[in-house]
Tab-separated table of C-alpha atoms in Angstrom:
chain	number	residue	atom	x	y	z
F	12	MET	CA	1.163	-37.637	-42.107
F	13	LEU	CA	2.782	-37.033	-38.720
F	14	LEU	CA	2.851	-39.210	-35.646
F	15	LEU	CA	2.550	-37.609	-32.220
F	16	ALA	CA	4.360	-39.843	-29.737
F	17	SER	CA	1.995	-38.912	-26.923
F	18	GLN	CA	-1.478	-39.711	-25.667
F	19	SER	CA	-1.792	-36.329	-23.945
F	20	PRO	CA	-5.178	-34.816	-24.821
F	21	ARG	CA	-3.635	-31.355	-24.407
F	22	ARG	CA	-0.883	-32.038	-26.951
F	23	LYS	CA	-3.362	-33.590	-29.378
F	24	GLU	CA	-5.597	-30.533	-29.161
F	25	LEU	CA	-2.692	-28.136	-29.643
F	26	LEU	CA	-1.201	-30.034	-32.600
F	27	SER	CA	-4.614	-30.125	-34.294
F	28	GLN	CA	-4.528	-26.293	-34.269
F	29	LEU	CA	-1.669	-26.431	-36.800
F	30	GLY	CA	-3.880	-28.028	-39.455
F	31	VAL	CA	-1.568	-30.983	-39.968
F	32	LYS	CA	-2.741	-34.572	-40.370
F	33	PHE	CA	-1.473	-36.760	-37.559
F	34	THR	CA	-2.135	-39.832	-35.509
F	35	THR	CA	-1.001	-40.631	-31.993
F	36	LEU	CA	0.993	-43.400	-30.394
F	37	ASN	CA	1.735	-43.964	-26.737
F	38	VAL	CA	5.449	-44.583	-26.188
F	39	ASP	CA	6.997	-45.924	-23.031
F	40	ILE	CA	10.382	-44.515	-22.028
F	41	ASN	CA	12.211	-44.252	-18.730
F	42	GLU	CA	11.595	-40.674	-17.559
F	43	THR	CA	14.033	-40.744	-14.634
F	44	GLN	CA	16.362	-37.762	-14.522
F	45	LEU	CA	20.005	-38.841	-14.730
F	46	ALA	CA	22.543	-37.895	-12.062
F	47	ASN	CA	24.053	-34.456	-12.787
F	48	GLU	CA	21.667	-33.945	-15.743
F	49	ASP	CA	20.491	-30.331	-15.876
F	50	SER	CA	16.901	-29.438	-16.673
F	51	ASN	CA	17.585	-28.430	-20.289
F	52	ASN	CA	19.415	-31.655	-21.178
F	53	TYR	CA	16.819	-33.687	-19.311
F	54	VAL	CA	13.771	-32.312	-21.116
F	55	VAL	CA	15.542	-32.483	-24.506
F	56	ARG	CA	16.559	-36.107	-23.922
F	57	LEU	CA	12.991	-37.110	-23.088
F	58	ALA	CA	11.531	-35.422	-26.190
F	59	ILE	CA	14.160	-36.988	-28.475
F	60	GLU	CA	13.703	-40.452	-26.956
F	61	LYS	CA	9.931	-40.238	-27.454
F	62	ALA	CA	10.346	-39.196	-31.100
F	63	GLN	CA	12.909	-41.933	-31.759
F	64	GLN	CA	10.784	-44.589	-30.055
F	65	GLY	CA	7.813	-43.568	-32.203
F	66	TRP	CA	9.975	-43.640	-35.349
F	67	LEU	CA	11.129	-47.181	-34.579
F	68	GLN	CA	7.503	-48.297	-34.342
F	69	PHE	CA	6.121	-46.311	-37.323
F	70	THR	CA	8.536	-45.565	-40.161
F	71	GLN	CA	5.718	-45.108	-42.706
F	72	VAL	CA	5.068	-41.519	-41.591
F	73	ASP	CA	6.664	-38.229	-42.658
F	74	GLY	CA	7.843	-37.523	-39.145
F	75	VAL	CA	7.380	-38.246	-35.459
F	76	ILE	CA	6.951	-35.533	-32.844
F	77	GLY	CA	8.071	-36.172	-29.290
F	78	ALA	CA	7.527	-33.593	-26.564
F	79	ASP	CA	8.026	-33.292	-22.855
F	80	THR	CA	7.264	-30.581	-20.313
F	81	ILE	CA	8.922	-30.043	-16.949
F	82	VAL	CA	8.475	-27.534	-14.143
F	83	VAL	CA	11.685	-26.156	-12.616
F	84	VAL	CA	12.261	-24.121	-9.464
F	85	GLY	CA	15.591	-22.471	-8.771
F	86	ARG	CA	18.574	-22.063	-11.085
F	87	GLY	CA	21.998	-23.587	-11.549
F	88	LYS	CA	23.064	-25.972	-8.809
F	89	ASN	CA	19.930	-25.073	-6.826
F	90	GLU	CA	17.446	-26.014	-9.541
F	91	GLN	CA	14.908	-28.731	-8.876
F	92	VAL	CA	12.646	-30.424	-11.414
F	93	LEU	CA	9.123	-30.942	-10.100
F	94	GLY	CA	7.629	-34.095	-11.564
F	95	LYS	CA	4.181	-35.610	-11.207
F	96	PRO	CA	2.906	-35.898	-7.642
F	97	ASN	CA	2.758	-39.279	-5.878
F	98	ASN	CA	0.057	-38.150	-3.439
F	99	PHE	CA	-1.486	-35.040	-1.889
F	100	GLU	CA	1.426	-34.348	0.463
F	101	HIS	CA	3.905	-34.561	-2.417
F	102	ALA	CA	1.754	-32.137	-4.451
F	103	ARG	CA	1.435	-29.832	-1.438
F	104	GLN	CA	5.228	-29.672	-1.070
F	105	MET	CA	5.485	-28.646	-4.734
F	106	TRP	CA	2.762	-26.011	-4.392
F	107	LEU	CA	4.535	-24.536	-1.364
F	108	GLN	CA	7.605	-24.043	-3.587
F	109	LEU	CA	5.489	-22.476	-6.348
F	110	SER	CA	3.343	-20.338	-4.037
F	111	ASP	CA	4.055	-16.598	-4.312
F	112	ASN	CA	7.089	-17.470	-6.401
F	113	GLN	CA	8.320	-17.606	-9.972
F	114	HIS	CA	9.220	-20.875	-11.678
F	115	ARG	CA	10.127	-22.031	-15.168
F	116	VAL	CA	8.194	-24.360	-17.413
F	117	MET	CA	10.378	-25.950	-20.066
F	118	THR	CA	8.923	-27.794	-23.036
F	119	ALA	CA	11.144	-29.586	-25.535
F	120	VAL	CA	9.828	-30.681	-28.928
F	121	ALA	CA	11.737	-33.115	-31.145
F	122	LEU	CA	10.869	-34.009	-34.742
F	123	LYS	CA	12.351	-37.211	-36.172
F	124	THR	CA	12.230	-37.702	-39.941
F	125	ALA	CA	14.113	-39.860	-42.436
F	126	ALA	CA	16.565	-36.955	-42.818
F	127	GLY	CA	17.412	-36.838	-39.110
F	128	SER	CA	16.205	-35.230	-35.921
F	129	GLU	CA	15.728	-31.599	-34.868
F	130	HIS	CA	14.570	-30.197	-31.558
F	131	VAL	CA	13.747	-26.943	-29.797
F	132	VAL	CA	13.308	-25.963	-26.143
F	133	VAL	CA	10.888	-23.257	-25.064
F	134	GLU	CA	11.188	-21.795	-21.576
F	135	THR	CA	8.371	-19.795	-19.997
F	136	GLU	CA	8.418	-18.030	-16.647
F	137	VAL	CA	5.280	-18.464	-14.540
F	138	ARG	CA	4.476	-16.642	-11.315
F	139	PHE	CA	1.956	-18.066	-8.847
F	140	LYS	CA	-0.028	-16.119	-6.299
F	141	LEU	CA	0.208	-16.991	-2.599
F	142	LEU	CA	-1.730	-20.242	-2.177
F	143	THR	CA	-3.831	-21.004	0.874
F	144	GLU	CA	-4.236	-24.428	2.484
F	145	ALA	CA	-7.903	-24.402	1.437
F	146	GLU	CA	-6.968	-23.762	-2.203
F	147	MET	CA	-4.445	-26.609	-2.172
F	148	GLN	CA	-6.954	-29.031	-0.635
F	149	TRP	CA	-9.639	-27.963	-3.105
F	150	TYR	CA	-7.319	-28.232	-6.098
F	151	TRP	CA	-6.219	-31.746	-5.180
F	152	GLN	CA	-9.873	-32.798	-4.888
F	153	THR	CA	-10.542	-31.678	-8.489
F	154	GLY	CA	-8.352	-34.579	-9.681
F	155	GLU	CA	-6.551	-32.307	-12.129
F	156	PRO	CA	-3.035	-32.189	-10.642
F	157	GLN	CA	-2.460	-35.936	-10.276
F	158	ASP	CA	-0.857	-36.534	-13.702
F	159	LYS	CA	0.789	-33.169	-14.305
F	160	ALA	CA	4.366	-31.958	-13.955
F	161	GLY	CA	4.588	-29.560	-11.032
F	162	ALA	CA	1.172	-30.818	-9.921
F	163	TYR	CA	-0.784	-28.275	-11.943
F	164	GLY	CA	-2.329	-27.595	-15.331
F	165	ILE	CA	-2.421	-23.935	-16.379
F	166	GLN	CA	-5.272	-24.594	-18.814
F	167	GLY	CA	-7.521	-25.883	-16.049
F	168	PHE	CA	-8.486	-24.912	-12.521
F	169	ALA	CA	-4.924	-23.870	-11.642
F	170	GLY	CA	-5.161	-21.039	-14.151
F	171	ASN	CA	-6.557	-18.909	-11.356
F	172	PHE	CA	-3.320	-19.412	-9.346
F	173	VAL	CA	-1.222	-17.772	-12.081
F	174	LYS	CA	-0.464	-14.076	-11.618
F	175	ARG	CA	1.474	-13.780	-14.881
F	176	ILE	CA	3.509	-15.614	-17.469
F	177	ASN	CA	6.424	-14.458	-19.567
F	178	GLY	CA	6.716	-16.623	-22.653
F	179	SER	CA	4.573	-19.149	-24.502
F	180	TYR	CA	1.231	-20.149	-22.992
F	181	SER	CA	0.918	-23.145	-25.351
F	182	ALA	CA	4.366	-24.360	-24.226
F	183	VAL	CA	3.178	-24.364	-20.607
F	184	VAL	CA	0.140	-26.405	-21.677
F	185	GLY	CA	2.476	-28.887	-23.388
F	186	LEU	CA	3.300	-27.978	-26.996
F	187	PRO	CA	4.662	-24.603	-28.161
F	188	LEU	CA	2.661	-23.912	-31.323
F	189	TYR	CA	4.943	-21.453	-33.102
F	190	GLU	CA	8.131	-23.440	-32.539
F	191	THR	CA	6.456	-26.750	-33.427
F	192	SER	CA	5.079	-25.324	-36.670
F	193	GLU	CA	8.560	-24.032	-37.552
F	194	LEU	CA	10.101	-27.479	-36.985
F	195	ILE	CA	7.449	-29.067	-39.196
F	196	LYS	CA	7.882	-26.490	-41.977
F	197	GLN	CA	11.678	-26.806	-41.892
F	198	ALA	CA	11.254	-30.562	-42.417
F	199	GLY	CA	9.210	-29.842	-45.565
F	200	ILE	CA	5.947	-31.202	-44.151
F	201	GLU	CA	2.780	-29.392	-45.258
F	202	LEU	CA	0.742	-27.474	-42.695
F	203	TYR	CA	-2.842	-26.283	-43.023
F	204	GLU	CA	-3.963	-29.094	-45.293
F	205	CYS	CA	-7.507	-28.851	-46.608
């Protein structure tokens, strides 16, 4: 039995596609990015902290999965992590950065077991079309972007803003299936249980 340290319906749905028995637990960690912390270290830290927090609460499981997804524009010293929007204007500012531009979606997955902790980061490039003011207004009114990194969900209405992706679609949604299944198998946990 696995524990998914997340209440995200998207992650639950994706993990169920691996045929593994699991339950979920909501963990509460501080998700503030540290000063001088790059995007890779940031997303890895969040995933590991979620897995460790879940392990502290539920040691009677085979393993705990923690995951986090961030949206990043720019590279190096110019990179900026786009979090969840505070309001429409905050979301609009993010969409203006994503509009007719390429950005990165990074998802880290950590698996904590009695033997230790392993993690993986999957980076996917996403290119948006040029967004109009009407599209941004409409999208905000759907209610979908309010709780999502980068103020969008590729699996929902915002899918029609995406011109192309290069990488893992499931990682953009919130849990890279191939890499997560490999972590689970490497830990000796059975997949595809009948």
